[in-house]
Short mmCIF file of C-alpha atoms in Angstrom, two decimals:
data_model
loop_
_atom_site.label_atom_id
_atom_site.label_comp_id
_atom_site.label_asym_id
_atom_site.label_seq_id
_atom_site.Cartn_x
_atom_site.Cartn_y
_atom_site.Cartn_z
CA MET A 45 18.50 76.42 -15.35
CA GLU A 46 19.05 76.45 -11.00
CA GLU A 47 15.15 76.01 -10.92
CA ASN A 48 15.32 73.97 -13.61
CA PHE A 49 17.56 71.78 -10.93
CA ALA A 50 15.84 72.41 -7.87
CA ALA A 51 12.80 70.83 -10.07
CA VAL A 52 14.25 67.16 -10.42
CA ALA A 53 16.13 67.15 -7.47
CA ALA A 54 12.67 67.82 -5.29
CA LYS A 55 11.73 64.75 -7.89
CA ALA A 56 14.73 62.75 -6.94
CA TRP A 57 13.76 63.04 -2.90
CA GLU A 58 10.13 61.97 -3.37
CA VAL A 59 11.20 58.77 -5.75
CA SER A 60 14.15 58.02 -2.99
CA GLY A 61 11.47 58.28 -0.06
CA ILE A 62 8.64 56.59 -1.56
CA GLY A 63 10.82 54.40 -3.20
CA LEU A 64 12.16 52.91 0.03
CA LEU A 65 8.93 53.27 1.87
CA THR A 66 6.81 51.60 -0.26
CA VAL A 67 9.97 48.65 -0.84
CA PHE A 68 9.53 48.59 2.65
CA ALA A 69 5.64 48.81 3.18
CA VAL A 70 5.35 45.89 0.10
CA LEU A 71 7.81 43.74 1.59
CA ILE A 72 6.18 43.72 5.57
CA GLY A 73 3.17 42.42 3.92
CA PHE A 74 5.09 39.48 2.04
CA ALA A 75 6.55 38.80 4.91
CA LEU A 76 2.68 39.16 7.35
CA LEU A 77 1.10 37.05 3.74
CA ILE A 78 3.69 34.56 4.11
CA LYS A 79 2.99 34.20 7.96
CA LEU A 80 -0.93 34.48 7.16
CA MET A 81 -0.44 31.50 4.96
CA ILE A 82 1.45 29.14 7.28
CA ARG A 83 -1.41 29.59 9.17
CA ILE A 84 -3.91 28.77 7.09
CA PHE A 85 -1.77 25.50 5.63
CA PRO A 86 0.83 24.27 8.03
CA ALA A 87 2.61 21.75 6.89
CA LYS A 88 1.44 18.21 7.65
CA GLU A 89 3.49 14.92 9.77
CA ASP A 90 4.64 14.25 6.78
CA GLU A 91 5.94 17.31 5.18
CA MET B 297 55.26 58.77 -39.27
CA ASP B 298 51.74 60.83 -39.60
CA ALA B 299 50.13 57.87 -40.95
CA VAL B 300 51.13 56.16 -37.69
CA LEU B 301 49.97 58.81 -35.85
CA LYS B 302 46.30 59.49 -38.29
CA PHE B 303 46.24 54.94 -37.91
CA PHE B 304 45.96 55.43 -33.80
CA ILE B 305 44.20 58.45 -33.59
CA ASP B 306 41.18 56.72 -36.25
CA PHE B 307 41.81 53.24 -33.97
CA GLY B 308 43.06 53.96 -30.63
CA PRO B 309 39.76 53.60 -29.09
CA SER B 310 38.35 50.47 -30.60
CA PHE B 311 41.84 48.90 -29.21
CA ILE B 312 41.27 50.71 -25.79
CA MET B 313 37.99 49.04 -26.07
CA MET B 314 39.29 45.31 -27.59
CA ILE B 315 41.92 46.05 -24.61
CA ILE B 316 39.41 45.96 -21.71
CA GLY B 317 37.22 43.64 -23.24
CA GLY B 318 40.22 41.13 -23.18
CA LEU B 319 40.34 42.17 -20.29
CA LEU B 320 36.68 41.52 -18.55
CA ILE B 321 38.41 38.03 -20.03
CA PHE B 322 40.50 37.27 -18.10
CA LEU B 323 39.05 38.59 -15.09
CA ALA B 324 36.72 35.56 -15.65
CA ILE B 325 39.37 33.24 -16.54
CA LYS B 326 42.03 33.87 -14.10
CA LYS B 327 39.81 35.80 -11.17
CA GLU B 328 36.62 33.82 -11.84
CA TYR B 329 34.83 36.88 -11.66
CA GLU B 330 30.73 36.09 -12.58
CA PRO B 331 32.47 34.65 -15.38
CA MET B 332 29.56 32.88 -17.53
CA LEU B 333 28.92 37.09 -18.12
CA LEU B 334 32.32 39.13 -17.81
CA LEU B 335 33.60 36.40 -21.04
CA PRO B 336 30.64 36.93 -23.57
CA ILE B 337 30.49 40.75 -22.20
CA GLY B 338 34.53 40.69 -22.66
CA PHE B 339 34.33 38.65 -26.29
CA GLY B 340 31.16 40.80 -27.14
CA ALA B 341 33.03 44.13 -26.75
CA ILE B 342 36.12 42.94 -28.73
CA LEU B 343 33.57 42.08 -31.93
CA ALA B 344 32.48 45.06 -31.68
CA ASN B 345 34.55 47.48 -31.59
CA ILE B 346 37.47 45.46 -34.17
CA PRO B 347 37.46 48.47 -37.30
CA GLY B 348 34.46 47.57 -40.37
CA SER B 349 33.02 44.95 -37.60
CA SER B 350 30.65 43.11 -39.07
CA ALA B 351 29.16 41.50 -36.06
CA ILE B 352 27.91 45.16 -35.49
CA GLY B 353 25.14 47.59 -38.27
CA GLU B 354 22.05 47.18 -39.57
CA HIS B 355 22.34 42.69 -40.52
CA GLY B 356 24.89 42.03 -37.77
CA PHE B 357 24.09 39.17 -35.74
CA LEU B 358 24.65 41.32 -32.39
CA THR B 359 23.07 43.97 -33.71
CA VAL B 360 20.22 41.98 -34.33
CA LEU B 361 20.48 40.13 -30.95
CA TYR B 362 20.21 43.51 -29.54
CA ASN B 363 17.00 45.21 -31.04
CA ALA B 364 15.39 41.07 -30.27
CA GLY B 365 16.84 40.83 -26.08
CA ILE B 366 17.71 43.89 -25.34
CA ALA B 367 15.93 47.31 -26.99
CA ASN B 368 12.62 44.97 -25.62
CA GLU B 369 13.94 43.41 -22.09
CA LEU B 370 13.46 40.11 -23.29
CA PHE B 371 16.57 38.96 -22.17
CA PRO B 372 16.35 40.06 -18.72
CA ILE B 373 12.97 38.79 -18.29
CA LEU B 374 13.61 34.78 -19.87
CA ILE B 375 16.65 35.92 -16.61
CA PHE B 376 14.37 35.57 -14.42
CA ILE B 377 12.41 32.32 -14.96
CA GLY B 378 15.80 30.53 -14.90
CA VAL B 379 16.56 32.19 -11.60
CA GLY B 380 13.44 32.32 -10.06
CA ALA B 381 13.46 28.22 -10.82
CA MET B 382 17.24 28.12 -9.29
CA ILE B 383 15.49 29.82 -5.73
CA ASP B 384 14.51 27.38 -2.67
CA PHE B 385 12.48 29.83 -0.74
CA GLY B 386 12.97 27.55 1.96
CA PRO B 387 14.49 29.90 4.06
CA LEU B 388 13.01 32.37 3.68
CA LEU B 389 8.98 30.99 4.41
CA ARG B 390 10.10 29.49 7.47
CA ARG B 391 11.42 32.92 8.49
CA PRO B 392 9.77 36.35 6.92
CA PHE B 393 11.00 38.58 9.20
CA MET B 394 14.09 38.71 6.79
CA LEU B 395 12.35 40.61 4.83
CA PHE B 396 13.32 43.14 6.65
CA PHE B 397 17.00 43.23 5.89
CA GLY B 398 15.55 42.33 1.56
CA ALA B 399 13.64 46.29 2.33
CA ALA B 400 16.78 48.22 4.01
CA ALA B 401 19.30 46.22 2.47
CA GLN B 402 18.23 48.83 -1.06
CA PHE B 403 19.38 51.53 0.26
CA GLY B 404 22.33 51.66 -1.48
CA ILE B 405 20.48 52.50 -4.77
CA PHE B 406 18.18 55.25 -3.53
CA ALA B 407 21.38 56.79 -2.11
CA THR B 408 23.51 56.57 -4.98
CA LEU B 409 20.45 58.31 -7.49
CA LEU B 410 20.58 61.14 -5.37
CA ALA B 411 24.59 61.26 -5.89
CA ALA B 412 24.45 60.89 -8.94
CA LEU B 413 21.99 63.51 -9.63
CA TYR B 414 23.90 65.72 -7.46
CA LEU B 415 27.32 64.50 -9.21
CA GLY B 416 26.76 67.33 -11.79
CA GLN B 417 26.01 70.38 -9.80
CA LEU B 418 29.90 69.44 -8.47
CA LYS B 419 30.95 71.60 -11.72
CA GLY B 420 29.89 75.06 -10.48
CA ILE B 421 32.32 74.35 -7.47
CA LEU B 422 35.46 72.47 -8.19
CA PRO B 423 38.30 74.38 -11.46
CA ASP B 424 37.01 74.08 -15.14
CA ALA B 425 39.80 71.70 -15.47
CA ILE B 426 37.51 68.77 -13.71
CA ALA B 427 34.09 70.15 -13.80
CA ASN B 428 34.53 69.76 -17.59
CA ILE B 429 34.23 66.02 -17.38
CA ILE B 430 32.11 65.67 -15.14
CA PRO B 431 29.12 64.35 -16.41
CA GLN B 432 25.37 65.67 -15.78
CA PHE B 433 23.30 63.03 -15.39
CA SER B 434 18.97 63.15 -15.58
CA LEU B 435 16.44 62.47 -13.22
CA LYS B 436 16.42 58.45 -15.13
CA GLU B 437 20.34 57.97 -16.01
CA ALA B 438 20.82 58.52 -11.68
CA ALA B 439 17.89 55.64 -11.80
CA SER B 440 19.82 53.46 -14.23
CA ILE B 441 23.66 53.70 -12.09
CA GLY B 442 20.89 53.31 -8.28
CA ILE B 443 20.05 50.52 -9.52
CA ILE B 444 23.68 49.25 -9.56
CA GLY B 445 23.21 48.61 -6.13
CA ALA B 446 20.00 46.32 -6.64
CA ALA B 447 22.75 44.07 -7.10
CA ASP B 448 20.85 41.54 -9.25
CA GLY B 449 22.33 41.58 -13.11
CA PRO B 450 18.78 41.66 -14.90
CA THR B 451 17.08 44.01 -13.30
CA SER B 452 19.80 46.44 -13.64
CA ILE B 453 19.83 45.53 -17.51
CA TYR B 454 15.88 45.71 -17.87
CA VAL B 455 16.09 49.23 -16.14
CA ALA B 456 18.66 50.19 -17.60
CA SER B 457 17.98 49.35 -21.17
CA LEU B 458 14.25 51.69 -19.87
CA PHE B 459 15.82 54.38 -18.64
CA ALA B 460 19.52 54.92 -20.49
CA PRO B 461 20.09 52.35 -23.00
CA ARG B 462 23.20 54.55 -24.35
CA LEU B 463 24.34 53.44 -20.29
CA LEU B 464 23.89 50.51 -20.02
CA GLY B 465 26.99 48.54 -21.14
CA PRO B 466 28.99 50.81 -18.20
CA ILE B 467 25.79 49.56 -15.81
CA SER B 468 25.70 45.88 -16.71
CA VAL B 469 29.89 46.34 -16.49
CA ALA B 470 30.14 47.52 -12.94
CA ALA B 471 26.39 45.32 -11.42
CA TYR B 472 28.34 42.42 -12.17
CA SER B 473 31.52 43.24 -11.10
CA TYR B 474 30.98 44.53 -8.18
CA MET B 475 28.66 41.59 -7.29
CA ALA B 476 31.57 39.77 -7.87
CA LEU B 477 33.76 42.18 -5.49
CA VAL B 478 30.84 40.65 -2.50
CA PRO B 479 33.89 38.88 -0.72
CA LEU B 480 36.32 42.67 -1.16
CA ILE B 481 33.34 44.30 -0.53
CA GLN B 482 30.90 43.86 2.48
CA PRO B 483 33.83 42.92 5.33
CA PRO B 484 35.21 46.05 5.40
CA VAL B 485 32.44 48.43 5.37
CA ILE B 486 30.67 45.13 8.04
CA ARG B 487 34.01 45.63 10.30
CA LEU B 488 34.01 49.50 9.84
CA MET B 489 30.15 49.47 11.13
CA THR B 490 30.23 46.26 13.85
CA SER B 491 31.72 46.07 17.49
CA LYS B 492 32.84 42.33 17.61
CA LYS B 493 30.48 41.82 20.27
CA GLU B 494 28.10 42.12 18.02
CA ARG B 495 29.63 40.04 15.38
CA VAL B 496 29.33 37.53 17.91
CA ILE B 497 25.40 37.79 18.34
CA ARG B 498 24.44 34.29 17.70
CA MET B 499 20.94 34.17 16.45
CA ASP B 500 18.10 30.82 17.61
CA ARG B 501 18.00 28.41 14.90
CA PHE B 502 14.82 27.97 13.70
CA ASP B 503 15.15 24.51 11.20
CA GLU B 504 11.41 23.74 13.75
CA VAL B 505 9.61 25.58 11.77
CA LYS B 506 8.25 23.58 8.88
CA VAL B 507 6.34 25.24 5.67
CA SER B 508 3.20 23.10 3.98
CA LYS B 509 4.28 22.52 -0.62
CA THR B 510 0.43 24.27 -0.07
CA VAL B 511 3.00 27.68 1.07
CA LYS B 512 4.98 26.68 -1.10
CA ILE B 513 2.50 26.95 -3.81
CA LEU B 514 0.66 29.90 -3.20
CA PHE B 515 4.13 32.05 -2.00
CA PRO B 516 4.66 32.49 -5.84
CA ILE B 517 0.70 33.33 -6.92
CA VAL B 518 0.57 36.04 -4.34
CA VAL B 519 3.35 37.45 -4.37
CA THR B 520 2.38 38.17 -8.19
CA ILE B 521 -0.70 39.32 -7.64
CA VAL B 522 0.06 41.60 -4.70
CA ALA B 523 3.15 43.41 -6.40
CA GLY B 524 1.62 43.64 -9.40
CA PHE B 525 -1.60 46.09 -7.58
CA VAL B 526 1.46 47.99 -6.00
CA ALA B 527 3.48 48.46 -9.62
CA PRO B 528 1.86 47.13 -12.41
CA ILE B 529 4.98 48.25 -14.78
CA SER B 530 6.74 45.67 -12.51
CA VAL B 531 4.62 42.86 -12.90
CA ALA B 532 7.23 41.59 -16.26
CA LEU B 533 9.69 41.61 -13.33
CA ILE B 534 8.25 39.56 -11.13
CA GLY B 535 6.23 37.43 -13.18
CA ALA B 536 8.29 36.40 -14.39
CA LEU B 537 10.44 35.20 -11.44
CA MET B 538 8.01 33.86 -9.31
CA PHE B 539 7.03 31.79 -12.56
CA GLY B 540 10.25 30.63 -12.74
CA ASN B 541 9.91 29.50 -8.66
CA LEU B 542 6.11 27.76 -9.83
CA ILE B 543 7.06 25.02 -12.08
CA ARG B 544 9.68 24.52 -9.49
CA GLU B 545 7.67 24.22 -6.30
CA CYS B 546 4.86 22.98 -8.15
CA GLY B 547 5.76 19.28 -8.40
CA VAL B 548 4.79 18.20 -11.73
CA MET B 549 6.61 19.78 -13.82
CA GLU B 550 10.67 18.14 -13.14
CA ARG B 551 11.69 18.80 -16.40
CA LEU B 552 10.51 21.92 -17.25
CA SER B 553 12.36 23.11 -13.90
CA LYS B 554 14.77 21.52 -14.79
CA SER B 555 15.40 23.62 -18.40
CA ALA B 556 14.41 26.33 -17.39
CA GLN B 557 17.59 26.72 -14.26
CA ASN B 558 20.22 24.72 -17.44
CA GLU B 559 19.59 25.42 -20.54
CA LEU B 560 17.29 28.48 -20.70
CA ALA B 561 19.48 30.39 -17.99
CA ASN B 562 22.57 29.16 -19.72
CA LEU B 563 21.71 29.86 -23.15
CA VAL B 564 19.84 33.77 -22.61
CA THR B 565 22.60 34.38 -20.44
CA LEU B 566 25.40 33.68 -23.87
CA LEU B 567 23.13 36.04 -25.17
CA LEU B 568 22.63 38.30 -22.68
CA GLY B 569 26.00 38.49 -22.37
CA ILE B 570 27.79 38.51 -25.86
CA THR B 571 25.56 41.37 -26.66
CA ILE B 572 25.58 43.89 -23.79
CA GLY B 573 29.15 43.83 -24.54
CA SER B 574 28.10 45.10 -28.47
CA THR B 575 27.28 48.07 -26.96
CA MET B 576 30.13 48.89 -25.30
CA VAL B 577 31.90 50.82 -28.46
CA ALA B 578 34.53 53.07 -28.01
CA LYS B 579 32.40 56.36 -28.74
CA ASP B 580 29.93 55.96 -25.45
CA PHE B 581 32.32 53.66 -23.45
CA LEU B 582 35.36 55.59 -23.47
CA ALA B 583 33.07 58.69 -21.54
CA PRO B 584 34.25 60.19 -18.31
CA SER B 585 30.83 59.18 -17.51
CA THR B 586 32.11 55.26 -17.42
CA LEU B 587 34.00 56.00 -14.79
CA PHE B 588 31.97 57.73 -12.71
CA ILE B 589 29.60 54.57 -13.43
CA MET B 590 31.57 52.34 -12.05
CA VAL B 591 32.64 54.31 -8.59
CA MET B 592 29.09 55.12 -8.28
CA GLY B 593 28.43 51.44 -8.43
CA LEU B 594 30.58 50.39 -6.53
CA PHE B 595 29.28 53.33 -3.74
CA ALA B 596 25.92 51.45 -3.98
CA PHE B 597 27.00 48.15 -2.81
CA VAL B 598 29.08 49.78 -0.29
CA PHE B 599 25.71 51.48 1.31
CA ASP B 600 23.50 49.30 0.96
CA THR B 601 25.58 46.71 2.81
CA ALA B 602 25.55 49.71 5.08
CA GLY B 603 21.70 50.23 5.26
CA GLY B 604 20.55 46.72 5.69
CA VAL B 605 23.35 46.20 8.94
CA MET B 606 22.40 49.59 9.97
CA PHE B 607 18.87 49.11 9.99
CA ALA B 608 19.78 45.90 11.61
CA LYS B 609 21.46 47.25 15.16
CA LEU B 610 17.94 49.26 14.05
CA LEU B 611 16.27 46.16 15.46
CA ASN B 612 18.28 44.85 18.21
CA LEU B 613 16.71 48.37 19.63
CA PHE B 614 13.15 46.66 20.26
CA LEU B 615 14.03 42.53 19.58
CA LYS B 616 14.43 41.07 23.02
CA ASN B 617 15.73 38.10 20.71
CA LYS B 618 19.02 39.98 19.12
CA VAL B 619 19.82 39.93 15.36
CA ASN B 620 23.54 39.48 14.23
CA PRO B 621 23.87 42.89 12.61
CA MET B 622 26.16 41.22 10.05
CA ILE B 623 22.78 39.56 8.97
CA GLY B 624 21.38 42.62 7.43
CA ALA B 625 24.35 43.00 4.93
CA ALA B 626 23.46 39.83 3.91
CA GLY B 627 20.25 41.49 2.24
CA ILE B 628 21.74 42.14 -0.89
CA SER B 629 19.95 40.86 -3.91
CA ALA B 630 24.27 38.92 -4.93
CA PHE B 631 22.97 34.71 -3.83
CA PRO B 632 25.16 33.04 -2.87
CA MET B 633 27.88 34.50 -2.32
CA SER B 634 27.08 37.17 0.21
CA ALA B 635 25.14 34.47 2.23
CA ARG B 636 28.25 32.70 2.15
CA VAL B 637 30.42 35.83 3.67
CA ILE B 638 28.45 36.69 6.48
CA HIS B 639 28.75 33.04 7.12
CA LYS B 640 32.30 33.20 7.26
CA MET B 641 33.26 36.24 8.47
CA GLY B 642 31.20 34.82 11.61
CA LEU B 643 33.02 31.27 11.94
CA GLU B 644 36.38 33.97 11.91
CA GLU B 645 34.67 36.23 15.38
CA ASP B 646 33.41 32.51 16.43
CA PRO B 647 33.31 29.33 15.00
CA SER B 648 30.41 27.58 16.34
CA ASN B 649 28.62 30.29 15.16
CA TYR B 650 26.55 29.04 12.40
CA LEU B 651 25.20 31.97 10.16
CA LEU B 652 24.69 30.68 7.20
CA MET B 653 20.76 29.95 6.64
CA HIS B 654 20.17 33.04 8.34
CA ALA B 655 22.11 34.71 6.21
CA VAL B 656 20.33 32.29 3.19
CA GLY B 657 17.45 34.07 3.99
CA ALA B 658 18.68 37.57 4.51
CA ASN B 659 20.33 37.12 1.22
CA VAL B 660 17.11 35.30 -0.95
CA ALA B 661 14.68 37.68 0.60
CA GLY B 662 17.45 40.41 -0.91
CA GLN B 663 16.56 39.29 -4.63
CA VAL B 664 12.60 39.71 -3.58
CA GLY B 665 13.54 43.42 -3.19
CA SER B 666 15.70 43.94 -5.56
CA ILE B 667 12.95 43.14 -7.56
CA VAL B 668 10.47 44.94 -5.85
CA ALA B 669 12.41 48.14 -6.01
CA GLY B 670 13.96 48.05 -10.18
CA GLY B 671 10.01 47.33 -10.05
CA VAL B 672 9.31 50.87 -7.96
CA LEU B 673 12.00 52.91 -9.65
CA LEU B 674 9.69 52.25 -12.70
CA ALA B 675 7.42 52.68 -10.94
CA LEU B 676 7.64 56.42 -10.49
CA LEU B 677 9.63 57.35 -13.49
CA GLN B 678 7.42 55.66 -16.17
#
């Protein structure tokens, strides 16, 4: 039971660590994409 | 006397659930806590707990709705189309930097996942009388409890219906209750973690930055494709939200955009609420796990707020133009409550410091962040 929990806990730490880092990576990626899109498609005067 | 006692033993739990349903209706009407959800949930709970109720069971209309819209995750997805049509990503597109806070404020999800999992380990430490009521959650159940910290009802329902259908009722009630309580939960946490000097930091104006219509149209499409490649399982969630946003921004579907924002969102919200309420049957809901889920949900919201504030403080170590750390707390998905709370707190500290647009940017980033976090959890644990 204890060994079983140790495996589950290890998976939980892995999911939490990788999960949070992935969220950061994806959102930073979105931020860069927005910057890029704004540079490629700048707003016209009348927008 | 025995007959009365037997009646209470048999039907007592159902009556308690009807009282809880009544309490949710009271909070919805009197306190206006998320009335669009808590009122249908409360009434659904009453319908489901009337002894011999025809509303549930094989042919009960609530069971039919559950199978048609919750068990297959259809209702949360449809809600996302409506939500997407309501969101103006403008403040976020003008300052994409705010996406940092949308990520940092998801910290509570992962902290709560671990806390919920380790809760069961207290059994070996505490006296038997207390240890016996402590639930042992599986990893998927712990993740479903953690996702309350997304501060996003449909995401919580979506993840819980996949990973922990038996906990769907308490998780939904916790998610929507704490979203309504953001004005009470966030300010003390923010005050505890920031100094007066930090709370009066002024931020530069950013409304000079203009965003073209092309970018507003491309944003939902690009986000869907990128998120889809990172976590294909999140395509339904993010895709529905971004589809709603695309029909809003494209400029040629005005009528359908309005329908998504109003008729679709209202109708599905109504059905979603009453169907969630019907899952709150006494034998499942009146369990110690419900109490622990409510506590863990609060824990998630507190840690989301703390995560956002701490990340803003961390960034300030490196930034020339400092960020008001309260903006970090607006990175949770509870829109627009959290942005309003931060704006109000800013005005209380300095009546000429307007943080609203910055807070709205972070808040919208939080909506994207919470869905991405939900998708990532699904991808890692499927």
